[in-house]
PDB file of C-alpha atoms and ligand atoms in Angstrom:
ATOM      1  CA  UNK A   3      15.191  -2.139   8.561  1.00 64.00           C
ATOM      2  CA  UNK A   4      13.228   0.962   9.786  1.00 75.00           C
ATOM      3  CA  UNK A   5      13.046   3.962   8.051  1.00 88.00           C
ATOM      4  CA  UNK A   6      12.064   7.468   9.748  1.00 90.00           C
ATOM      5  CA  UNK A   7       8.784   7.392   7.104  1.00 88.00           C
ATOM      6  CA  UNK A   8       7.661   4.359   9.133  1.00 94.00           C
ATOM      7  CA  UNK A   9       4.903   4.748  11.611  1.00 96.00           C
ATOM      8  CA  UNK A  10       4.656   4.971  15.640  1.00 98.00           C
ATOM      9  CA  UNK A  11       2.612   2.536  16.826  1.00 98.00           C
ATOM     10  CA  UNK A  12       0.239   3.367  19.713  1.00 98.00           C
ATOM     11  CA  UNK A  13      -2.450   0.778  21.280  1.00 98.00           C
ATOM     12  CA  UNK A  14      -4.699   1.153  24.783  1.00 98.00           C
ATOM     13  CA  UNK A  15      -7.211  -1.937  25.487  1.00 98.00           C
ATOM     14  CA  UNK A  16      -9.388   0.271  23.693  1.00 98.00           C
ATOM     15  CA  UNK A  17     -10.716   3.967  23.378  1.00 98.00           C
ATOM     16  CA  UNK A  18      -8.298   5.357  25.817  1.00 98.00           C
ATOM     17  CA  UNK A  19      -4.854   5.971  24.232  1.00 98.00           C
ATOM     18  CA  UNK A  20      -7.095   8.423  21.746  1.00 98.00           C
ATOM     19  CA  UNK A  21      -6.167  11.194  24.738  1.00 97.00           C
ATOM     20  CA  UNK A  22      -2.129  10.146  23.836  1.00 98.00           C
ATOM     21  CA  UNK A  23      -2.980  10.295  20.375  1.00 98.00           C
ATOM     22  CA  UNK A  24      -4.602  13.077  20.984  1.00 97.00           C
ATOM     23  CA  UNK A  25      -1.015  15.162  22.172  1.00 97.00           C
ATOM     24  CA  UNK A  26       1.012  12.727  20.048  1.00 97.00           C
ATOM     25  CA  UNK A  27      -0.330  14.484  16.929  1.00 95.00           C
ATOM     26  CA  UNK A  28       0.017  17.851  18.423  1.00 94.00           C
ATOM     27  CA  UNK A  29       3.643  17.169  19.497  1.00 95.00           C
ATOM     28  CA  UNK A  30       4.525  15.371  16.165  1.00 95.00           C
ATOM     29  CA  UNK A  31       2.784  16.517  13.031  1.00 92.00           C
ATOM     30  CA  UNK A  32       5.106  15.064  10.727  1.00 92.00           C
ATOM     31  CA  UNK A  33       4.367  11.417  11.908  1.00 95.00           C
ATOM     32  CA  UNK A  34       2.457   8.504  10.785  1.00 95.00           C
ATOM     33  CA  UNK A  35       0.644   6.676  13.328  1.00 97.00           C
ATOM     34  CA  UNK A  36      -0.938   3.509  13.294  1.00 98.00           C
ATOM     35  CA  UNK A  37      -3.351   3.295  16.531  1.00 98.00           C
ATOM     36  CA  UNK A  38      -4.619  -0.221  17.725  1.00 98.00           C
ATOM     37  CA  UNK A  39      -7.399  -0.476  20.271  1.00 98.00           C
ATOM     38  CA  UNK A  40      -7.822  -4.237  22.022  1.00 98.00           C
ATOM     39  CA  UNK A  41     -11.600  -3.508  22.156  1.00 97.00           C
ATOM     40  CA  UNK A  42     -12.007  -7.253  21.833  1.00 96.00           C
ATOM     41  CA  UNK A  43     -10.161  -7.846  25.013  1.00 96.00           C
ATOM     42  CA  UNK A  44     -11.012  -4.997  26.769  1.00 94.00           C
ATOM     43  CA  UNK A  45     -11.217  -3.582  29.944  1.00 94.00           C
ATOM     44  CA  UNK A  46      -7.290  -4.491  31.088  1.00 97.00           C
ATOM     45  CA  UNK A  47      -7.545  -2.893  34.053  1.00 95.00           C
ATOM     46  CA  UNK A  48      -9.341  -5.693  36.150  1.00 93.00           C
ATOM     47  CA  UNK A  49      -7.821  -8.301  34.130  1.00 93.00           C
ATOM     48  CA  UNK A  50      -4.750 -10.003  35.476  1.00 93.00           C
ATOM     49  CA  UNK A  51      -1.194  -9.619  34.634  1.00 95.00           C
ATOM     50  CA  UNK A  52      -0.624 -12.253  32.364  1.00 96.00           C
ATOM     51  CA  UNK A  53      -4.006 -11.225  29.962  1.00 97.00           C
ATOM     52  CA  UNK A  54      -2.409  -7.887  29.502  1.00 98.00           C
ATOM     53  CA  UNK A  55       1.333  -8.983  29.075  1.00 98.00           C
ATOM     54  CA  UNK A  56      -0.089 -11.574  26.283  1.00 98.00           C
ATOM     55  CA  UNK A  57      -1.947  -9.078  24.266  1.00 98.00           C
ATOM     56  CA  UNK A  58       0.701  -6.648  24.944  1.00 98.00           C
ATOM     57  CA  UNK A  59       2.873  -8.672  23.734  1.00 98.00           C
ATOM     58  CA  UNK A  60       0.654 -10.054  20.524  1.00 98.00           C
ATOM     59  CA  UNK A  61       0.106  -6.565  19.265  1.00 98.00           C
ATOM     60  CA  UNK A  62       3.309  -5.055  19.358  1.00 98.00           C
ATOM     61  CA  UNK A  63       4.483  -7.940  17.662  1.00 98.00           C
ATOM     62  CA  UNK A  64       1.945  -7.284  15.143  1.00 98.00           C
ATOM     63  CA  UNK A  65       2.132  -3.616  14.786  1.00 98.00           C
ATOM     64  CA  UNK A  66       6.235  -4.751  13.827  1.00 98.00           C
ATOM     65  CA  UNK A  67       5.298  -7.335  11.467  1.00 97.00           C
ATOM     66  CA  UNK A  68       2.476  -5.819   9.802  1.00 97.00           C
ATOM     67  CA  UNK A  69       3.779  -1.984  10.122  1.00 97.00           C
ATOM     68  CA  UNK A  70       7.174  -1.784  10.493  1.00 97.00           C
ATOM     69  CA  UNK A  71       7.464   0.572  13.325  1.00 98.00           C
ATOM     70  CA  UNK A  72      10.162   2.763  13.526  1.00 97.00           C
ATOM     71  CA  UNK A  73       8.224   3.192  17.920  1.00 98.00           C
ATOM     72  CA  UNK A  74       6.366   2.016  20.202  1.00 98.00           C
ATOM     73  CA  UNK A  75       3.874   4.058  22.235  1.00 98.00           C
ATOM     74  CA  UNK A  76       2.092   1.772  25.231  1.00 98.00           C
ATOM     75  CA  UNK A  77      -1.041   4.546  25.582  1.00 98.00           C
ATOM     76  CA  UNK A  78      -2.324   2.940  28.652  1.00 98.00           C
ATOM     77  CA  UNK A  79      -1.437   2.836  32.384  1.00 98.00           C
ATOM     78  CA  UNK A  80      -2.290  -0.496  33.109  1.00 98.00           C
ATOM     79  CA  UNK A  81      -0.376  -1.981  30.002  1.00 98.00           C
ATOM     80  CA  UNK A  82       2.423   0.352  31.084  1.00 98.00           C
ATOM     81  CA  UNK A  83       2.871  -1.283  34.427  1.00 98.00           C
ATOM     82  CA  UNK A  84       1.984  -4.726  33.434  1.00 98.00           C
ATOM     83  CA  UNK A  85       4.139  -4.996  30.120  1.00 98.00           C
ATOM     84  CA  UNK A  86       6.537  -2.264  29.673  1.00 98.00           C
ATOM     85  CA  UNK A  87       9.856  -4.175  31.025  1.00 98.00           C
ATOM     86  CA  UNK A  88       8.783  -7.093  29.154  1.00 98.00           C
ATOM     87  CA  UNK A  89       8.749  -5.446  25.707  1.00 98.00           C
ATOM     88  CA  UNK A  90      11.462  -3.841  26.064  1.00 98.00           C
ATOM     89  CA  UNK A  91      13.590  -6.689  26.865  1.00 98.00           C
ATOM     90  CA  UNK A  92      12.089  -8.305  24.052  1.00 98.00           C
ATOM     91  CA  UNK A  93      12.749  -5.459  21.562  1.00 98.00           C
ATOM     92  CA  UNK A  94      15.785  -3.609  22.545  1.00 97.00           C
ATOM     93  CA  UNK A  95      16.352  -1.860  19.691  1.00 96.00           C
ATOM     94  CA  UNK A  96      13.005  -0.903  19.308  1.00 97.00           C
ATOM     95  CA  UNK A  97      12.358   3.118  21.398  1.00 98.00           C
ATOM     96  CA  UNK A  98       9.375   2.523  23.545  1.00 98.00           C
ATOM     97  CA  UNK A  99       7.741   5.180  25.462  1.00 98.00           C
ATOM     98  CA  UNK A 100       4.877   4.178  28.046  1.00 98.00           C
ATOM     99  CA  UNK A 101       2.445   5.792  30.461  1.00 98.00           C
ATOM    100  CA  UNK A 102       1.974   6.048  34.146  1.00 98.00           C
ATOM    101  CA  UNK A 103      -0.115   7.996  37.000  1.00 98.00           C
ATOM    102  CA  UNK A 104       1.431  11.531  36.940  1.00 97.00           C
ATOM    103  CA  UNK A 105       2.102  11.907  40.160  1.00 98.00           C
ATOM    104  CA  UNK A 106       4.683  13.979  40.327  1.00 96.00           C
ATOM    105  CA  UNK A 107       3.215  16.784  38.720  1.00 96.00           C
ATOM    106  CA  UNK A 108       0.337  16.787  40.608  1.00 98.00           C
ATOM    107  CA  UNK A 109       2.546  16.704  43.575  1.00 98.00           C
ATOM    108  CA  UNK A 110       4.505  20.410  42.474  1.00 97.00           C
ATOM    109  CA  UNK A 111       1.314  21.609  41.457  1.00 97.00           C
ATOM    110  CA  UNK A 112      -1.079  20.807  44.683  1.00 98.00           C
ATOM    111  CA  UNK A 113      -1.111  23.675  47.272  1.00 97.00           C
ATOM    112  CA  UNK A 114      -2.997  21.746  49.990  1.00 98.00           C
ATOM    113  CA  UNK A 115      -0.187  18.759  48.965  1.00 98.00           C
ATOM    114  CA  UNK A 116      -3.428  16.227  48.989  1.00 98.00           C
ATOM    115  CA  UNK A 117      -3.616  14.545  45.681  1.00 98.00           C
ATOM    116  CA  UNK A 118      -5.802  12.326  44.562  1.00 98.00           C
ATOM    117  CA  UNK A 119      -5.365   9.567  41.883  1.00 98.00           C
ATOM    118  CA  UNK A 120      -7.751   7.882  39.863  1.00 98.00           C
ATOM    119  CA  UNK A 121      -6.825   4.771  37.890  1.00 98.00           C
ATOM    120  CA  UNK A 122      -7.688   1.101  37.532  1.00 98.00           C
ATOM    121  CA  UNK A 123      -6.871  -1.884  39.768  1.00 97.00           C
ATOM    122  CA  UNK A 124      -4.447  -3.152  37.515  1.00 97.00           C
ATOM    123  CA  UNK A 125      -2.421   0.185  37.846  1.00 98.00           C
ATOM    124  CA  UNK A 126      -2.355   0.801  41.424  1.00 98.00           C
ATOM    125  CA  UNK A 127      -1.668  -2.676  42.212  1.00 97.00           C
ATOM    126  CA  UNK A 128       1.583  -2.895  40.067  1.00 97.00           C
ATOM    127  CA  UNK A 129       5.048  -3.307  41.777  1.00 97.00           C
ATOM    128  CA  UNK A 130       6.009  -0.466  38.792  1.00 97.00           C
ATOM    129  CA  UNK A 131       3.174   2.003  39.953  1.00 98.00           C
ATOM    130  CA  UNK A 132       4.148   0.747  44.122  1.00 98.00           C
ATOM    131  CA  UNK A 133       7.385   2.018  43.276  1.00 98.00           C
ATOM    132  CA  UNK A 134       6.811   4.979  41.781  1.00 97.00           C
ATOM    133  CA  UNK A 135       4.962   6.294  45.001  1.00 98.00           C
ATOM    134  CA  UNK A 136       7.987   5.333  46.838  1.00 97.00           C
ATOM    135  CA  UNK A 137       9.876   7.654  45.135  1.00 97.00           C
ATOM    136  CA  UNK A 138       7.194  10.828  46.057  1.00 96.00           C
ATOM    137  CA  UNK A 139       7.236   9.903  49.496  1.00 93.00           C
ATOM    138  CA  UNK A 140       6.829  13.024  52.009  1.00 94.00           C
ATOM    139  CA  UNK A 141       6.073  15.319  48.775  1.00 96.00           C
ATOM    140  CA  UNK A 142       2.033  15.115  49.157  1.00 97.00           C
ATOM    141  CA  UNK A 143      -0.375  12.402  50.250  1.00 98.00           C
ATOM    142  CA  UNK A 144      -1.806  10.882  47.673  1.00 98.00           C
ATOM    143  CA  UNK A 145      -4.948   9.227  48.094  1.00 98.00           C
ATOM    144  CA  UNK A 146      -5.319   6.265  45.506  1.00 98.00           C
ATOM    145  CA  UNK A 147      -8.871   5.332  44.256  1.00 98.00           C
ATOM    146  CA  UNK A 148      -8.998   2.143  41.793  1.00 98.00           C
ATOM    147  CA  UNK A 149     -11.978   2.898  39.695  1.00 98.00           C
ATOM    148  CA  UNK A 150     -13.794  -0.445  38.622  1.00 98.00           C
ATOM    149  CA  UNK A 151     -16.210  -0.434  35.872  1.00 97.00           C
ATOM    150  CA  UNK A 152     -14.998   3.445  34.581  1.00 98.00           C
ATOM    151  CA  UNK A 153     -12.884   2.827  31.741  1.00 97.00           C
ATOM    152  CA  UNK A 154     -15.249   0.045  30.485  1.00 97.00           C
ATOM    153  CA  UNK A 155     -18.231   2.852  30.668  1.00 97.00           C
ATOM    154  CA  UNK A 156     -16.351   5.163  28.908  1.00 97.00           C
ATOM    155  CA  UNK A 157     -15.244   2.327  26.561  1.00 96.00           C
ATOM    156  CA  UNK A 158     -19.422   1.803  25.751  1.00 95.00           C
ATOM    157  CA  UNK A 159     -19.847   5.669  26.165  1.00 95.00           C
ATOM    158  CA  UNK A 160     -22.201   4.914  28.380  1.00 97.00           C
ATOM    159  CA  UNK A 161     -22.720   8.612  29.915  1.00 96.00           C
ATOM    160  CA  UNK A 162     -25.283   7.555  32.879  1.00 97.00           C
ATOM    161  CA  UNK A 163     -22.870   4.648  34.393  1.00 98.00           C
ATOM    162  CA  UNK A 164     -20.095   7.241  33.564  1.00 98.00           C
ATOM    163  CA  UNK A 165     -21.569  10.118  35.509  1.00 98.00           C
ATOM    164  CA  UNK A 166     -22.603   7.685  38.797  1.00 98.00           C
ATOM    165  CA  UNK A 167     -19.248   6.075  38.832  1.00 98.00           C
ATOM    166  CA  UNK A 168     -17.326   9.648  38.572  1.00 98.00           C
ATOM    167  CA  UNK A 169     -20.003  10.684  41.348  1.00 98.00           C
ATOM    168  CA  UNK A 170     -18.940   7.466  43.823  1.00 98.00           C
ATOM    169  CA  UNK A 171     -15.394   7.688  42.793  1.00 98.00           C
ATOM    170  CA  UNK A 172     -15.022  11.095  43.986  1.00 98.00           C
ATOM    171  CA  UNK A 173     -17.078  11.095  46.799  1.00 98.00           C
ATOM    172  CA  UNK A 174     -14.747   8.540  47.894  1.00 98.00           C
ATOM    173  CA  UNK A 175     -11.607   9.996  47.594  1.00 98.00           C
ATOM    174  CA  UNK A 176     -13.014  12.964  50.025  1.00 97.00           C
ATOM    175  CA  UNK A 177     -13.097  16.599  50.065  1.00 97.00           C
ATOM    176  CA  UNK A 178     -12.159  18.572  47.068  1.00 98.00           C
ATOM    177  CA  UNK A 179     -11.333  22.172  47.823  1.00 96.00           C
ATOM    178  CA  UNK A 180      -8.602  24.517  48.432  1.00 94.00           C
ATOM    179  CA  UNK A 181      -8.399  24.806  52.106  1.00 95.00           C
ATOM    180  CA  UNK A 182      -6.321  23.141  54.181  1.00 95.00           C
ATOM    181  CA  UNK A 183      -6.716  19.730  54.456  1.00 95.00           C
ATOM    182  CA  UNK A 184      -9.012  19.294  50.747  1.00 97.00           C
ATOM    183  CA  UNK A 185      -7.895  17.279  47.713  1.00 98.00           C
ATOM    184  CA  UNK A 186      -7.019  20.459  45.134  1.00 98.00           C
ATOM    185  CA  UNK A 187      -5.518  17.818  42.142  1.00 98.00           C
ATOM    186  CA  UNK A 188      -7.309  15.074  40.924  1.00 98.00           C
ATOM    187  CA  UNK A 189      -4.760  12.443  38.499  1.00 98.00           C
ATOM    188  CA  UNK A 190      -6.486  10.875  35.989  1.00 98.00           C
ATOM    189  CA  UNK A 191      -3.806   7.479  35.866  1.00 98.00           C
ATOM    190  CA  UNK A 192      -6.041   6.044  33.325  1.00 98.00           C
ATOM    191  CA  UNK A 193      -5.909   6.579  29.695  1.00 98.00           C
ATOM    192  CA  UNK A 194     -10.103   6.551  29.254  1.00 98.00           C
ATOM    193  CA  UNK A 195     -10.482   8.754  31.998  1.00 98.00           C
ATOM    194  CA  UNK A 196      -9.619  12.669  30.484  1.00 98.00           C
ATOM    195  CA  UNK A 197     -12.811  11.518  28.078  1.00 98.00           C
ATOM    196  CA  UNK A 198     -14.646  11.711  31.595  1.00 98.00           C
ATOM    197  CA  UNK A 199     -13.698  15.533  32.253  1.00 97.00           C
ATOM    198  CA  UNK A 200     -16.792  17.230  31.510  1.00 97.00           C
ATOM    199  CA  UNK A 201     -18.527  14.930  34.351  1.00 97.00           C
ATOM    200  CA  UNK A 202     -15.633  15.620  37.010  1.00 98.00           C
ATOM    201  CA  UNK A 203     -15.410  18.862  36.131  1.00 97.00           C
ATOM    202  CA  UNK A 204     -19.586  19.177  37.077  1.00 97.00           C
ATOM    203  CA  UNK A 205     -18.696  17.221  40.034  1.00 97.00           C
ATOM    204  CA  UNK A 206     -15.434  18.959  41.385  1.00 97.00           C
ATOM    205  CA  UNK A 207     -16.001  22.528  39.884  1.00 91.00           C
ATOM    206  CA  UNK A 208     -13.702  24.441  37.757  1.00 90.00           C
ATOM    207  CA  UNK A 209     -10.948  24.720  40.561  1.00 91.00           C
ATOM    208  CA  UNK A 210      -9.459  21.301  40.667  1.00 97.00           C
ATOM    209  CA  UNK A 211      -6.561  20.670  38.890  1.00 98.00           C
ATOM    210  CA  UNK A 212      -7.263  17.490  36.469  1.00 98.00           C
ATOM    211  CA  UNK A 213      -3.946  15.939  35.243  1.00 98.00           C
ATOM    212  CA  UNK A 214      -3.432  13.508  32.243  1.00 96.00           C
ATOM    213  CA  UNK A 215       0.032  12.254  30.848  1.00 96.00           C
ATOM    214  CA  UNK A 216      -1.111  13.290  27.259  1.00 96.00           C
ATOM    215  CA  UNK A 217       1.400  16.101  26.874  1.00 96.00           C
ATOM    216  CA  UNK A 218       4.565  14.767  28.684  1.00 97.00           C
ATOM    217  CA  UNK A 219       4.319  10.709  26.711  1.00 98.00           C
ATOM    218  CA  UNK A 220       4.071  13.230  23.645  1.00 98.00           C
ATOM    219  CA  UNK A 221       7.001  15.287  24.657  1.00 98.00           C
ATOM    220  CA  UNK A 222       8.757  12.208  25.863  1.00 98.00           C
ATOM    221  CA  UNK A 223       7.959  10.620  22.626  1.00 98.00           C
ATOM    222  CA  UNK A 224       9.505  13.441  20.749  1.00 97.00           C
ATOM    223  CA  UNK A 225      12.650  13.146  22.869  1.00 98.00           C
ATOM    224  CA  UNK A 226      13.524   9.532  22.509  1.00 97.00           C
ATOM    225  CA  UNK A 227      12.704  10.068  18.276  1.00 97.00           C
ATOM    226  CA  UNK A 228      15.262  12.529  18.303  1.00 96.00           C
ATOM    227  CA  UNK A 229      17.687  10.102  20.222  1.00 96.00           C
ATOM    228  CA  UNK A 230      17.339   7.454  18.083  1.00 95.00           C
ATOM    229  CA  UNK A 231      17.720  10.021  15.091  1.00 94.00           C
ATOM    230  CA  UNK A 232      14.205   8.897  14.002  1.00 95.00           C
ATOM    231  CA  UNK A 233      12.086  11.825  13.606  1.00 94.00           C
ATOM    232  CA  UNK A 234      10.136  11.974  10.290  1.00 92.00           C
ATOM    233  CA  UNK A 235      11.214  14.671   7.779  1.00 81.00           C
ATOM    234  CA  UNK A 236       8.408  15.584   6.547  1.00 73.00           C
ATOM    235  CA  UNK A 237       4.451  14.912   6.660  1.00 62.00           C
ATOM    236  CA  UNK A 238       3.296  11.413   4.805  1.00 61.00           C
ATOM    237  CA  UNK A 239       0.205  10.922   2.870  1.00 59.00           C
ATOM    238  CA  UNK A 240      -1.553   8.272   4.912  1.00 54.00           C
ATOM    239  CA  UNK A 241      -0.620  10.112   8.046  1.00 87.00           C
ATOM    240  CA  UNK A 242      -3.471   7.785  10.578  1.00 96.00           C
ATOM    241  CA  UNK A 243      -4.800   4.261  10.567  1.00 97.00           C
ATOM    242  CA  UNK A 244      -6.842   3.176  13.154  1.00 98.00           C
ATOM    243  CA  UNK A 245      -7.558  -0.615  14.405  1.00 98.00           C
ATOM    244  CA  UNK A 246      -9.719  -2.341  16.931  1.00 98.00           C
ATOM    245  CA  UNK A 247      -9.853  -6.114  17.605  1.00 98.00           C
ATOM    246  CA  UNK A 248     -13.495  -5.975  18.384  1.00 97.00           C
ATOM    247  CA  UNK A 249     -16.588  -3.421  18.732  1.00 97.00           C
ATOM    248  CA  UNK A 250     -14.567  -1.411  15.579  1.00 97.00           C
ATOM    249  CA  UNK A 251     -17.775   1.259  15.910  1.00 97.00           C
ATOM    250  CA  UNK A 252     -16.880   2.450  19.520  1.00 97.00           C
ATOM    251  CA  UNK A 253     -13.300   3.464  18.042  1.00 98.00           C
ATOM    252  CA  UNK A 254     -15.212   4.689  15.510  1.00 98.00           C
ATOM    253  CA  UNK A 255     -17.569   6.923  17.248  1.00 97.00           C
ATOM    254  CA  UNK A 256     -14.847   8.325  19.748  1.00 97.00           C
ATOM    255  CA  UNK A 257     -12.306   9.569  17.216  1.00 97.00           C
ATOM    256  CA  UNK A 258     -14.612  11.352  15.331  1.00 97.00           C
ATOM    257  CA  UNK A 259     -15.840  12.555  18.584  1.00 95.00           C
ATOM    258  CA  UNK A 260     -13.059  13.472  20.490  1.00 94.00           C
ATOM    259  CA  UNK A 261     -10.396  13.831  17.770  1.00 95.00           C
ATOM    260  CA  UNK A 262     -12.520  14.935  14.618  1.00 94.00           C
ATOM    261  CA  UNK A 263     -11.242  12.003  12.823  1.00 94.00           C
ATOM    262  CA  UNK A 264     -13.327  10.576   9.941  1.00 92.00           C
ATOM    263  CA  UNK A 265     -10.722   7.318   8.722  1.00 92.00           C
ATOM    264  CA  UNK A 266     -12.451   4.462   8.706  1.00 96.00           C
ATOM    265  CA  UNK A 267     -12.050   1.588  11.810  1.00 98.00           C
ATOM    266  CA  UNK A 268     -11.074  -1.609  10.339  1.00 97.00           C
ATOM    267  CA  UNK A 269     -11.032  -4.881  12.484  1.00 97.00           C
ATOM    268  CA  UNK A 270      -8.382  -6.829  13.279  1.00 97.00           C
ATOM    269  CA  UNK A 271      -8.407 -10.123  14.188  1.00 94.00           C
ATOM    270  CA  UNK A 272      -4.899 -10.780  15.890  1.00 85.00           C
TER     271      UNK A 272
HETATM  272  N1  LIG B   1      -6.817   2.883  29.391  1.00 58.31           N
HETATM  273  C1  LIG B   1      -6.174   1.958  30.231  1.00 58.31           C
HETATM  274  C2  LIG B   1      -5.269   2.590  31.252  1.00 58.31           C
HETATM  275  O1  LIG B   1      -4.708   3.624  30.992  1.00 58.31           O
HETATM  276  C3  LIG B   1      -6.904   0.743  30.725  1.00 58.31           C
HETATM  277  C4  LIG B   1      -8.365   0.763  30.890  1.00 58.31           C
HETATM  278  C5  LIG B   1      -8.877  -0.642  31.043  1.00 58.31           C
HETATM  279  O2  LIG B   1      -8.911  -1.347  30.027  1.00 58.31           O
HETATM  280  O3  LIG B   1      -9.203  -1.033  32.173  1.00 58.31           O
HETATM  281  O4  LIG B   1      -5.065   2.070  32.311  1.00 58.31           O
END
């Protein structure tokens, strides 16, 4: 039996999902959270299916056994298109909120209606994310760029390989720009990649519009509590805990980085 108290759980092969924690918190003070990162198992996103379904599958299982919670946020893309339908099926009682590419968005936002999208293989190669293009079709072009090797550089905060792969990533999407004809929005459809903005934003200058899915999975989050009646009242004590199956200081590191968090990592071993 869940009880509005219990935590959300949240989980991203590794660093990633921080940037949906990240809004998560904003959107929903009140809430405990319980964030897992697969760091042991990590990248996903040039992984096949079935490794990310499986440890999709063996967290969120743990998260219920172990935590008791009341929600399920899947803070990665790749997860997302690999997984979602299966957990779902598999818990249908349980409210589960996952992330993809925000394309449309970009689409009402883009002037020049060129868009490009950055995310992994994984992603853009999904039937989910194949038919979520369908649905733009005619609103912009989008111009889709699977990044290889980014979110694991990110993952080791590894700032050089970072930089050079934001550099060829770009470069080979085309021209950024407001006239006719240039990319003007750039969709980051990977959870690791808004820790990357400082370097695209030196590469693509302060006019190109960078969008994340931090702020609507919150917002989305916050709608499907309220649904199920399962908002918390009020705040909880032990309001965080953060997990990683493997390399427990990157987690570490990034949280207090990006999130000024100072709870301690512990390891998991599921
Ligand atoms: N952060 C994940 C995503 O949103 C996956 C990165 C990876 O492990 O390749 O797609």
């Amino acid at each position: 039996m869940t009880h509005v108290s219990h935590p959300i759980g949240v989980f991203d092969s590794g660093i990633g999902g921080l940037s949906i924690l990240q809004a998560l918190r904003v959107e929903l003070p009140a809430e405990a959270f319980v964030y897992v990162a697969d760091s042991g198992h990590a990248p996903y996103g040039e992984r096949d299916a079935l490794h990310v379904i499986g440890r999709s599958q063996t967290i969120t299982r743990h998260l219920l056994a172990q935590h008791h919670i009341k929600a399920l946020v899947v803070a990665c893309n790749t997860a997302t298109a690999a997984a979602i339908h299966l957990l779902r099926q598999q818990y249908p009682d349980l409210p589960i909120v996952g992330v993809e590419p925000a394309l449309k968005p970009a689409a009402q936002l883009s002037r020049t209606r060129r868009v490009g999208v950055m995310a992994t293989r994984g992603t853009l190669e999904s039937d989910k994310f194949r038919a979520l293009l369908e649905t733009l079709q005619g609103q912009a072009d989008f111009i889709l760029q699977p990044c290889d090797g980014l979110a694991d550089a990110i993952e080791r905060q590894d700032a050089i390989k970072t930089e050079a792969l934001c550099a060829d990533y770009t470069m080979a999407i085309g021209q950024f720009g407001h006239e006719p004809g240039q990319i003007d929005t750039l969709v980051l459809g990977c959870t690791h990649y808004p820790f990357a903005t400082t370097e695209l934003r030196a590469l693509l200058g302060p006019q190109v519009q960078l969008i994340d899915s931090g702020a609507p999975v919150a917002r989305q989050t916050q709608r499907l509590l309220r649904s199920h009646n399962a908002l918390a009242a009020s705040p909880t004590p032990a309001s965080l805990q953060l997990y990683a199956t493997g390399y427990p200081e990157r987690l570490q590191a990034a949280a207090s980085h990006w999130l000024q968090l100072s709870q301690p990592v512990q390891t998991l071993s599921t």
